Short mmCIF file of C-alpha atoms in Angstrom, two decimals:
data_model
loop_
_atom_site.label_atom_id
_atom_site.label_comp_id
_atom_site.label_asym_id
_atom_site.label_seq_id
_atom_site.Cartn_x
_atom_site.Cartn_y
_atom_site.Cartn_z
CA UNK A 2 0.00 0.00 0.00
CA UNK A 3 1.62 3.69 -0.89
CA UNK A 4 0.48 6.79 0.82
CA UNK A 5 0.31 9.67 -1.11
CA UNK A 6 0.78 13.07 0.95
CA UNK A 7 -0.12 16.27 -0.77
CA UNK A 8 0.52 18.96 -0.89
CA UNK A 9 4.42 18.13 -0.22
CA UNK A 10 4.60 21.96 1.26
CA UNK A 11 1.98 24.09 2.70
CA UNK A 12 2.62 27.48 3.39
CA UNK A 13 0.34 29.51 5.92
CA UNK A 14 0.32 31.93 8.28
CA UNK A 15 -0.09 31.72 12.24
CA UNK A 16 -4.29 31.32 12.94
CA UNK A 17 -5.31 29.87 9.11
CA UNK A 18 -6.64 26.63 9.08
CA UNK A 19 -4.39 23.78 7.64
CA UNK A 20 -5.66 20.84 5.80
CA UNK A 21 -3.36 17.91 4.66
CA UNK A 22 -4.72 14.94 2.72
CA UNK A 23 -3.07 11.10 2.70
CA UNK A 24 -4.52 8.77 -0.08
CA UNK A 25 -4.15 5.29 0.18
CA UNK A 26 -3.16 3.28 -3.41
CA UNK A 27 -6.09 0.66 -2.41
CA UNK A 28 -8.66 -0.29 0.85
CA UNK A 29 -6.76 -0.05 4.25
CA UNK A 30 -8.31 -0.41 7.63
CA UNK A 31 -9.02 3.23 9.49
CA UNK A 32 -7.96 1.64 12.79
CA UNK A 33 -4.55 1.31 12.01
CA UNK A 34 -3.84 4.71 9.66
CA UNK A 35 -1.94 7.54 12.36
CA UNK A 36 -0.61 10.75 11.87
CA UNK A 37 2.61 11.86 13.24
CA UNK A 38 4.17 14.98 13.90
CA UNK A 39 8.19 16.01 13.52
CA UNK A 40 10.30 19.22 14.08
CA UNK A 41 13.49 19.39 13.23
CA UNK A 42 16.41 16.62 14.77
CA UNK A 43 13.30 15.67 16.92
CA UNK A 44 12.00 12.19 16.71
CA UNK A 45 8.05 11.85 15.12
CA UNK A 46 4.82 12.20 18.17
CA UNK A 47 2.06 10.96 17.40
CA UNK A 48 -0.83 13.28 17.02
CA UNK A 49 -3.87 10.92 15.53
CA UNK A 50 -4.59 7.27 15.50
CA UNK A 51 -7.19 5.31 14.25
CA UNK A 52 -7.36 8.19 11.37
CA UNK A 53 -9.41 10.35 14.29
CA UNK A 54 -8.69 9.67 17.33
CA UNK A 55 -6.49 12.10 19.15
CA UNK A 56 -3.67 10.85 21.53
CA UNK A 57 -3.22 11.62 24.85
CA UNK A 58 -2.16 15.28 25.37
CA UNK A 59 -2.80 16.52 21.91
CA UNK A 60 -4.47 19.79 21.83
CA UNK A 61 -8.10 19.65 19.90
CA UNK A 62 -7.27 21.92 17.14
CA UNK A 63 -5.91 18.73 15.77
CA UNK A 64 -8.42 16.40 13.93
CA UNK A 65 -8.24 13.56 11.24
CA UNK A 66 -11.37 11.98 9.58
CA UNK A 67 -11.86 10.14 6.70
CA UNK A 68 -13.35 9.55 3.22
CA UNK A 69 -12.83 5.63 1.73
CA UNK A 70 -8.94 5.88 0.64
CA UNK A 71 -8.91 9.60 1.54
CA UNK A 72 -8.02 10.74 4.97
CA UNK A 73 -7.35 14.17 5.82
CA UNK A 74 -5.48 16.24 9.41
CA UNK A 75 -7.09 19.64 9.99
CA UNK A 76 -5.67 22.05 11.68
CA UNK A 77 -8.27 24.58 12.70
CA UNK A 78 -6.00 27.49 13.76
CA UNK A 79 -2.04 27.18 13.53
CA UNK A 80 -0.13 28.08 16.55
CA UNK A 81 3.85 29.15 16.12
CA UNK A 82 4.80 25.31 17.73
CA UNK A 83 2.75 23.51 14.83
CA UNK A 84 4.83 24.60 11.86
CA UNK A 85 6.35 21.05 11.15
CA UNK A 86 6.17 18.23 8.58
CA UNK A 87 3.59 15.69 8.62
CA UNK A 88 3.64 12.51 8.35
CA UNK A 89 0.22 9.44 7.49
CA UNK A 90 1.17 5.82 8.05
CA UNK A 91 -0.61 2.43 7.87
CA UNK A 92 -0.27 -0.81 8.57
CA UNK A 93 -1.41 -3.69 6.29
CA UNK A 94 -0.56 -7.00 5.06
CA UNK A 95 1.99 -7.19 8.05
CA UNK A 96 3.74 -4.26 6.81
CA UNK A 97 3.84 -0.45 7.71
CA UNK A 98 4.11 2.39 5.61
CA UNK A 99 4.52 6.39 5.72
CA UNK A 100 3.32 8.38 3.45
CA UNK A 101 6.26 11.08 2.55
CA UNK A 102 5.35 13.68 4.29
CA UNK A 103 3.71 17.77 4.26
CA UNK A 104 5.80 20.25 5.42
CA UNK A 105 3.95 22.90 7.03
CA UNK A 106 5.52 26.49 7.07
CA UNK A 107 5.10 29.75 8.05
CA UNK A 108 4.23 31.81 5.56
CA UNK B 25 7.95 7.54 32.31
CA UNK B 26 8.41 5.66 29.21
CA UNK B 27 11.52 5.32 27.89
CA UNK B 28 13.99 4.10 24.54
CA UNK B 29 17.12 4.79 24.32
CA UNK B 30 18.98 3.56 21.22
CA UNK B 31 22.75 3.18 20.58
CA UNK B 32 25.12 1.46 18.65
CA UNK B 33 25.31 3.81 15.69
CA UNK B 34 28.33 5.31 13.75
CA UNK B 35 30.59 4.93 11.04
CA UNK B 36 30.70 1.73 8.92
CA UNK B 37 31.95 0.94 5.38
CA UNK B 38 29.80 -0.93 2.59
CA UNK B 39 29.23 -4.28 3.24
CA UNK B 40 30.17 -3.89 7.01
CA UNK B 41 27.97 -4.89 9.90
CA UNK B 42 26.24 -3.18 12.85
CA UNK B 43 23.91 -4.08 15.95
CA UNK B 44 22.06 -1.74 16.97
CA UNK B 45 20.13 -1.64 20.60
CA UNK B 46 17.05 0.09 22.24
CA UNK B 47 16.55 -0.37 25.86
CA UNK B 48 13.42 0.20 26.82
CA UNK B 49 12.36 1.16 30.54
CA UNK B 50 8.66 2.37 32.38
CA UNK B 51 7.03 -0.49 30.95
CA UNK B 52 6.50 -3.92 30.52
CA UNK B 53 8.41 -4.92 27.94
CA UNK B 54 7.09 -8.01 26.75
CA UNK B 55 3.16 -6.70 26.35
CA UNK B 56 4.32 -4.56 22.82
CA UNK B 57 5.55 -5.47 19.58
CA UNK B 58 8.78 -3.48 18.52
CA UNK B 59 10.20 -1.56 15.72
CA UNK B 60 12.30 0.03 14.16
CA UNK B 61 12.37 3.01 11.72
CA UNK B 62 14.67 4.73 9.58
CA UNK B 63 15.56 8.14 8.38
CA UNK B 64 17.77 9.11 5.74
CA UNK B 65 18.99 12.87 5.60
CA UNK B 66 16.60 15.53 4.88
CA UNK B 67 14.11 12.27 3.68
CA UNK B 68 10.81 10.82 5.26
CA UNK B 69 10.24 8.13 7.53
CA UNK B 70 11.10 4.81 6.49
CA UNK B 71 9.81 1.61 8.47
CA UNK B 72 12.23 -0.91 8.94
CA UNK B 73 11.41 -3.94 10.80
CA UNK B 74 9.23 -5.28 13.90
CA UNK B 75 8.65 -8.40 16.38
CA UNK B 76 6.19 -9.49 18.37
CA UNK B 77 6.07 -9.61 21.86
CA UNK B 78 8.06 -13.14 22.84
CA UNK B 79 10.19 -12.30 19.27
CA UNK B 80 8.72 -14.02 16.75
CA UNK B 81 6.94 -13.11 14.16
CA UNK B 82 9.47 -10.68 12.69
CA UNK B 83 8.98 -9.02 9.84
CA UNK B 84 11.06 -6.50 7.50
CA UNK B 85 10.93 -3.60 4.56
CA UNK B 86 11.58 -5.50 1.29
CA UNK B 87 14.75 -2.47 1.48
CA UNK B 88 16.20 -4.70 4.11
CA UNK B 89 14.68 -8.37 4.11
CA UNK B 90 17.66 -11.09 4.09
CA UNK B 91 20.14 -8.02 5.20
CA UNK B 92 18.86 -6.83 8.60
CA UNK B 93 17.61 -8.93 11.66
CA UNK B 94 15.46 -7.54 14.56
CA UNK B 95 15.13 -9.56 17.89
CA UNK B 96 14.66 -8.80 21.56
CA UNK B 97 15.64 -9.66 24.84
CA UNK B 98 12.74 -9.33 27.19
CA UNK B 99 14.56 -10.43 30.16
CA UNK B 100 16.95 -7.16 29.45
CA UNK B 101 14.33 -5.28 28.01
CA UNK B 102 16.15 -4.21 24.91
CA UNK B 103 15.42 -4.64 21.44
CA UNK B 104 18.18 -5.52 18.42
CA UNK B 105 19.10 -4.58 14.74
CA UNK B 106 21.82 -6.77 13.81
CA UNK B 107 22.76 -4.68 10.81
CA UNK B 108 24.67 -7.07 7.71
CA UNK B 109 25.91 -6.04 4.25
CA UNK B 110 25.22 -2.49 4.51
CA UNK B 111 24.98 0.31 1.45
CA UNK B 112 24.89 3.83 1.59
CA UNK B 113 21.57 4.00 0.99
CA UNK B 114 21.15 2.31 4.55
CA UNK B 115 22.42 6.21 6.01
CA UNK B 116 19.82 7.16 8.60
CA UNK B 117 19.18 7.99 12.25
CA UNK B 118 17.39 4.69 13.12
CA UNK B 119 14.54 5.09 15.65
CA UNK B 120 13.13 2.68 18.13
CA UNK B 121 9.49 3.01 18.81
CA UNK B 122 6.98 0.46 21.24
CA UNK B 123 3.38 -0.28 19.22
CA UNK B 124 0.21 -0.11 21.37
CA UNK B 125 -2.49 -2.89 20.09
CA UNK B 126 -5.61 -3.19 21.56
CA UNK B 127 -9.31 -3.49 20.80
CA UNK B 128 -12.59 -1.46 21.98
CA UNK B 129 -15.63 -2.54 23.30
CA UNK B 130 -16.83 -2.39 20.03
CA UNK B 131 -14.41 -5.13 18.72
CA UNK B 132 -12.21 -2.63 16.33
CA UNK B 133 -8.58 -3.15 16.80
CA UNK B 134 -6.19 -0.19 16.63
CA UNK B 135 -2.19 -0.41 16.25
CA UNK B 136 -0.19 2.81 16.37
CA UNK B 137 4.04 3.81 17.79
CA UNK B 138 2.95 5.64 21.22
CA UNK B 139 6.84 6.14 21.65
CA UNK B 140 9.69 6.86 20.53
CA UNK B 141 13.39 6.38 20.86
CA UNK B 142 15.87 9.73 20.04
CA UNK B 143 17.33 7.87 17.63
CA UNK B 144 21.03 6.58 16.38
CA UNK B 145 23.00 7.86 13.66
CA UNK B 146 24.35 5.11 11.05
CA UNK B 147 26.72 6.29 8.40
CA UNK B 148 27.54 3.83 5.41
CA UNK B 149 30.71 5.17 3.90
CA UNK B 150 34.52 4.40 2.93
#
């Protein structure tokens, strides 16, 4: 299964609303597709699992839903600490899989 | 307070070898499957390999499969990457990270990496 991120950069300013989309090449299960969030020469936190469920201590502008192969994390208002890349992953036929990433930047 | 710490990384020619460890800490161990990730320089996240709770079943990237092998040591609570025939192309920081696995009362099952190692710096070069 490939994840396809897009777009590869968004640029935006503190307060806009950020939406990044992650298409799956064919069917995965929505219980196992997270979103993960990295700043630089940090390792990735998790942010989303189970395409909308938020992880402990994530702040609720944060949100992921889905559409079939389509999932999408909203941002609703950008704060100075969420300018980072982005990344979807999966799991599926015993293997895992990132999608390559949105970089999110201040515009 | 959950913890992975990973070490072992540094320099290494082609076709060298490497082990890599994680020890893990502020959990129990043996309830999580384990992986590990990769990231090249300025690239995306790359998954790498994982093993299940008592070490077996493993299972690897197709990048790696036949090259790398992951086991465990629950007793020691650390997790390996024995690290054969490397490339270039195997240049990363290599991450640890513990899955969570469980089901709802409605029956759905969720997998997801709660946690994360800092990572370990493997350079493939002459």
């Amino acid at each position: 299964v490939v994840l396809t991120q897009s777009p590869g950069t968004l640029s935006l300013s503190p307060g806009e609303r950020a939406t990044l989309s992650c298409r799956a090449s064919q069917s995965v299960s929505s219980s196992y597709l997270a979103w993960f969030q990295q700043k630089p020469g940090q390792a990735p936190r998790l942010l989303i699992y189970g395409a909308s469920s938020r992880a402990t201590g994530i702040p609720d502008r944060f949100s992921g839903s889905e559409s079939g192969t389509d999932f999408t994390l909203t941002i609703s208002r950008l704060e100075p600490e969420d300018f980072a890349v982005y990344y979807c992953q999966q799991f599926a036929n015993s293997q895992w899989t990132f999608g390559q990433g949105t970089k999110v930047e201040i515009k | 307070e959950v913890q992975l710490v990973e070490f072992g990384g540094g320099l290494v020619q082609p076709g060298g070898s490497l082990r890599l460890s994680c020890a893990a800490s502020g959990f129990t161990f043996s309830d999580h499957w384990m992986h590990w990730v990769r990231q090249a320089p300025g690239k995306g996240l790359e998954w790498v390999a994982r093993i299940g709770q008592h070490g077996s079943p493993t299972d690897y990237a197709d990048s790696v499969e036949g090259r790398f092998t992951v086991s465990r040591d629950n007793a020691k609570t650390t997790v390996f990457l024995q690290m054969d025939s490397l490339r270039a192309g195997d240049t990363a920081v290599y991450y640890c990270a513990r899955e969570i696995y469980f089901h709802d009362s409605s029956g759905y099952y969720y997998r997801f990496f709660d946690y994360w190692g800092q990572g370990t710096l493997v350079t493939v070069s002459s």
